[in-house]
Amino acid sequence: MDIERKHAELIDLFVKQAAVLDGPALAGLVLEVTSHPSLFAFSEILSVPNLAKLEGTQYSSSLDVLRLFAYGTWGDYRSNAGSLPALSPDQVRKLKQLSVLTLAETNKVLRYNQLMQELDVSNVRELEDFLINECMYAGIVRGKLDQLRTCFEVQFAAGRDLRPEQLNNMIQTLSNWLDTSDNLLYLIQEKIKWADTMSEATKKHRKEIEDKVEEVKKSLKKLNTLSRQTWTYEAMRTCSLNMED
């Protein structure tokens, strides 16, 4: 929670600075933002109106770099290096860290060969050092290095900035989830009603059975009494006939 608070304070600081800067000063701020060791989210800074004013100016490449760090990967930079400014070592490290987060969004088991290709790393030792020192120690991922299976098992990964189209997809996903939840809630309520109805029916059926049992008991009691009375009458009659004889 303390890390999240500091991260939010850091973003707020850069947003306020971007709101009052322009031109070369704003380009310098982009360099600072994309090099900062503790900053991994950039969409709020990117949304500051002053940044949009760099479009079409001699500093427009700074805006492209900020977009790259918000949504792109090291692979994207290599594919477009000709149209982007050279990155500092701190920026390169940061972009590679962000690339690991992007990979972890869709797969919780990252193969070493895939990571080495995406991060432009030449050997396993260098890759494991990067994952440990630059990712796990930085707190942006948690996981297990499996040297036997040559993979990194991701247990946690910090989220990246959402592209506008991803935001729309997320809203649709949440909307679908809400509809499913409403349907599930309706089914649960219907099941509860059914259970209550069955409970009342069971109680009613039990009462009917108990009443019938009582009726049978009463009938048996009357029959028993009648049988005794009949037996007594027959016994007295037999005795009377014997006396007459």
XYZ file of C-alpha atoms in Angstrom:
245
model
C 0.000 0.000 0.000
C 2.901 2.369 0.803
C 4.454 1.652 -2.610
C 1.143 2.388 -4.340
C 0.797 5.645 -2.408
C 4.307 6.773 -3.350
C 3.662 5.827 -6.965
C 0.458 7.884 -7.002
C 2.267 10.841 -5.440
C 5.009 10.551 -8.069
C 2.495 10.562 -10.929
C 0.689 13.526 -9.411
C 3.981 15.431 -9.194
C 4.818 14.829 -12.856
C 1.264 15.661 -13.975
C 1.476 19.021 -12.212
C 4.858 19.751 -13.787
C 3.654 18.779 -17.275
C 0.671 21.106 -16.892
C 2.926 24.197 -16.673
C 5.739 23.270 -19.079
C 6.050 23.371 -22.858
C 8.579 22.908 -25.658
C 12.080 21.824 -24.629
C 11.230 21.840 -20.920
C 8.378 19.414 -21.527
C 10.628 17.202 -23.660
C 13.111 17.160 -20.779
C 10.326 16.117 -18.420
C 9.447 13.204 -20.713
C 13.068 12.044 -20.523
C 12.960 12.244 -16.717
C 9.607 10.439 -16.517
C 10.656 7.583 -18.794
C 13.941 7.157 -16.919
C 12.556 7.231 -13.374
C 13.305 3.897 -11.621
C 10.019 3.846 -9.663
C 7.532 4.880 -12.343
C 5.755 2.277 -14.469
C 2.493 4.019 -15.458
C 2.344 6.936 -17.876
C -1.210 7.356 -19.187
C -2.136 10.075 -16.668
C 0.909 12.103 -17.659
C 0.205 11.424 -21.326
C -3.331 12.812 -20.904
C -2.070 16.254 -19.850
C -3.168 18.681 -22.635
C 0.286 20.254 -22.905
C 1.720 16.951 -24.162
C -0.673 16.924 -27.118
C 0.702 20.347 -28.135
C 4.047 18.685 -28.948
C 2.421 16.935 -31.905
C 3.804 18.330 -35.172
C 6.623 20.248 -33.489
C 10.342 19.525 -33.327
C 9.656 17.851 -29.982
C 6.991 15.467 -31.251
C 9.400 12.541 -30.892
C 9.224 13.032 -27.119
C 5.482 12.482 -27.321
C 6.111 9.312 -29.347
C 8.559 8.095 -26.708
C 6.045 8.689 -23.922
C 3.396 6.754 -25.863
C 5.909 3.960 -26.364
C 6.524 3.718 -22.631
C 2.817 3.849 -21.885
C 1.756 1.117 -24.316
C 4.742 -0.363 -26.150
C 7.608 -2.799 -25.630
C 11.298 -3.110 -26.361
C 10.363 -5.023 -29.492
C 8.227 -2.081 -30.658
C 11.163 0.270 -30.155
C 13.533 -1.933 -32.169
C 10.975 -2.067 -34.990
C 10.670 1.731 -35.059
C 14.118 2.818 -33.897
C 14.657 4.791 -37.102
C 11.850 7.196 -36.285
C 12.502 7.462 -32.543
C 15.327 9.112 -30.601
C 18.064 6.984 -29.074
C 17.229 5.802 -25.556
C 19.437 6.214 -22.525
C 20.544 3.099 -20.569
C 17.929 3.904 -17.907
C 15.214 4.143 -20.541
C 16.314 0.867 -22.135
C 16.153 -0.887 -18.764
C 12.731 0.619 -18.060
C 11.314 -0.391 -21.442
C 12.569 -3.945 -20.984
C 10.949 -4.067 -17.539
C 7.686 -2.931 -19.097
C 8.076 -5.606 -21.780
C 8.187 -8.301 -19.083
C 4.959 -6.911 -17.635
C 3.332 -7.050 -21.069
C 4.308 -10.701 -21.512
C 3.040 -11.532 -18.015
C -0.389 -10.102 -18.838
C -1.253 -13.047 -21.079
C 0.956 -15.885 -19.850
C 1.958 -16.904 -16.345
C 4.712 -19.218 -17.581
C 7.320 -17.292 -19.576
C 9.839 -19.396 -21.463
C 13.450 -18.314 -21.314
C 13.874 -18.447 -25.082
C 10.870 -16.139 -25.528
C 12.158 -13.708 -22.888
C 15.662 -13.693 -24.354
C 14.273 -12.871 -27.780
C 11.890 -10.169 -26.533
C 14.471 -8.527 -24.273
C 17.379 -8.911 -26.690
C 19.389 -10.879 -24.118
C 22.130 -13.238 -25.273
C 22.367 -15.819 -22.448
C 20.430 -17.344 -19.552
C 22.652 -15.867 -16.837
C 22.040 -12.341 -18.116
C 18.313 -13.022 -18.358
C 18.025 -14.389 -14.807
C 20.070 -11.476 -13.427
C 17.688 -9.054 -15.143
C 14.572 -10.815 -13.849
C 15.942 -10.911 -10.301
C 17.654 -7.536 -10.009
C 15.552 -5.348 -12.286
C 12.111 -6.948 -11.989
C 11.628 -8.896 -8.762
C 13.750 -6.594 -6.590
C 11.917 -3.632 -8.134
C 8.640 -5.162 -6.939
C 6.959 -5.193 -10.342
C 6.844 -9.000 -10.554
C 7.000 -11.967 -8.234
C 7.682 -15.484 -9.352
C 9.960 -18.486 -9.545
C 12.893 -19.115 -11.836
C 12.777 -22.728 -13.003
C 16.150 -23.626 -14.484
C 15.144 -27.217 -15.210
C 12.143 -26.191 -17.295
C 13.927 -23.010 -18.447
C 11.015 -20.753 -17.615
C 9.873 -18.010 -15.272
C 6.652 -18.829 -13.388
C 4.833 -15.558 -12.740
C 2.940 -15.287 -9.461
C 2.273 -11.539 -9.624
C 2.845 -8.793 -12.171
C 2.038 -5.096 -11.945
C -0.483 -3.849 -14.487
C 0.423 -1.593 -17.396
C -1.442 1.361 -18.866
C -4.481 0.386 -20.902
C -4.714 1.419 -24.519
C -7.982 3.225 -25.388
C -9.219 0.150 -27.295
C -8.306 -2.069 -24.333
C -10.335 0.185 -22.054
C -13.396 -0.279 -24.256
C -12.868 -4.040 -24.196
C -12.533 -3.990 -20.420
C -15.742 -1.971 -20.069
C -17.511 -4.526 -22.283
C -16.049 -7.392 -20.262
C -17.200 -5.818 -17.004
C -20.627 -5.170 -18.507
C -20.895 -8.820 -19.546
C -19.760 -9.895 -16.094
C -22.426 -7.675 -14.524
C -25.120 -9.208 -16.744
C -23.928 -12.699 -15.833
C -23.933 -11.771 -12.144
C -27.494 -10.437 -12.414
C -28.627 -13.654 -14.100
C -26.863 -15.737 -11.484
C -28.448 -13.713 -8.693
C -31.888 -14.229 -10.268
C -31.305 -17.997 -10.462
C -30.187 -18.080 -6.824
C -33.277 -16.159 -5.742
C -35.477 -18.564 -7.718
C -33.750 -21.518 -6.067
C -34.382 -19.966 -2.655
C -38.051 -19.482 -3.504
C -38.257 -23.076 -4.733
C -36.580 -24.305 -1.547
C -39.007 -22.281 0.580
C -41.952 -23.679 -1.405
C -40.670 -27.228 -1.035
C -40.139 -26.647 2.657
C -43.745 -25.536 3.080
C -44.963 -28.456 0.998
C -42.894 -30.840 3.105
C -44.325 -29.384 6.303
C -47.854 -29.684 4.915
C -47.256 -33.276 3.796
C -45.811 -34.184 7.192
C -48.841 -32.664 8.921
C -51.180 -34.675 6.686
C -49.306 -37.885 7.521
C -49.376 -37.104 11.250
C -53.121 -36.425 11.066
C -53.696 -39.727 9.273
C -51.609 -41.555 11.869
C -53.702 -40.020 14.615
C -56.885 -41.047 12.826
C -55.589 -44.622 12.513
C -54.645 -44.634 16.190
C -58.118 -43.468 17.134
C -59.714 -46.081 14.869
C -57.574 -48.837 16.355
C -58.420 -47.656 19.854
C -62.159 -47.738 19.083
C -61.810 -51.143 17.460
C -59.921 -52.436 20.463
C -62.593 -51.112 22.836
C -65.363 -52.628 20.706
C -63.556 -55.948 20.606
C -63.265 -55.998 24.373
C -66.940 -55.151 24.770
C -67.916 -57.948 22.334
C -65.692 -60.427 24.146
C -67.236 -59.496 27.521
C -70.780 -59.868 26.143
C -70.028 -63.283 24.648
C -68.420 -64.454 27.872
C -71.419 -63.388 29.977
C -73.838 -65.021 27.544
C -71.926 -68.308 27.649
C -71.859 -68.237 31.412
C -75.613 -67.631 31.541
C -76.303 -70.572 29.239
C -74.163 -72.830 31.350
C -76.101 -71.876 34.473
C -79.420 -72.671 32.814
C -78.178 -76.112 31.913
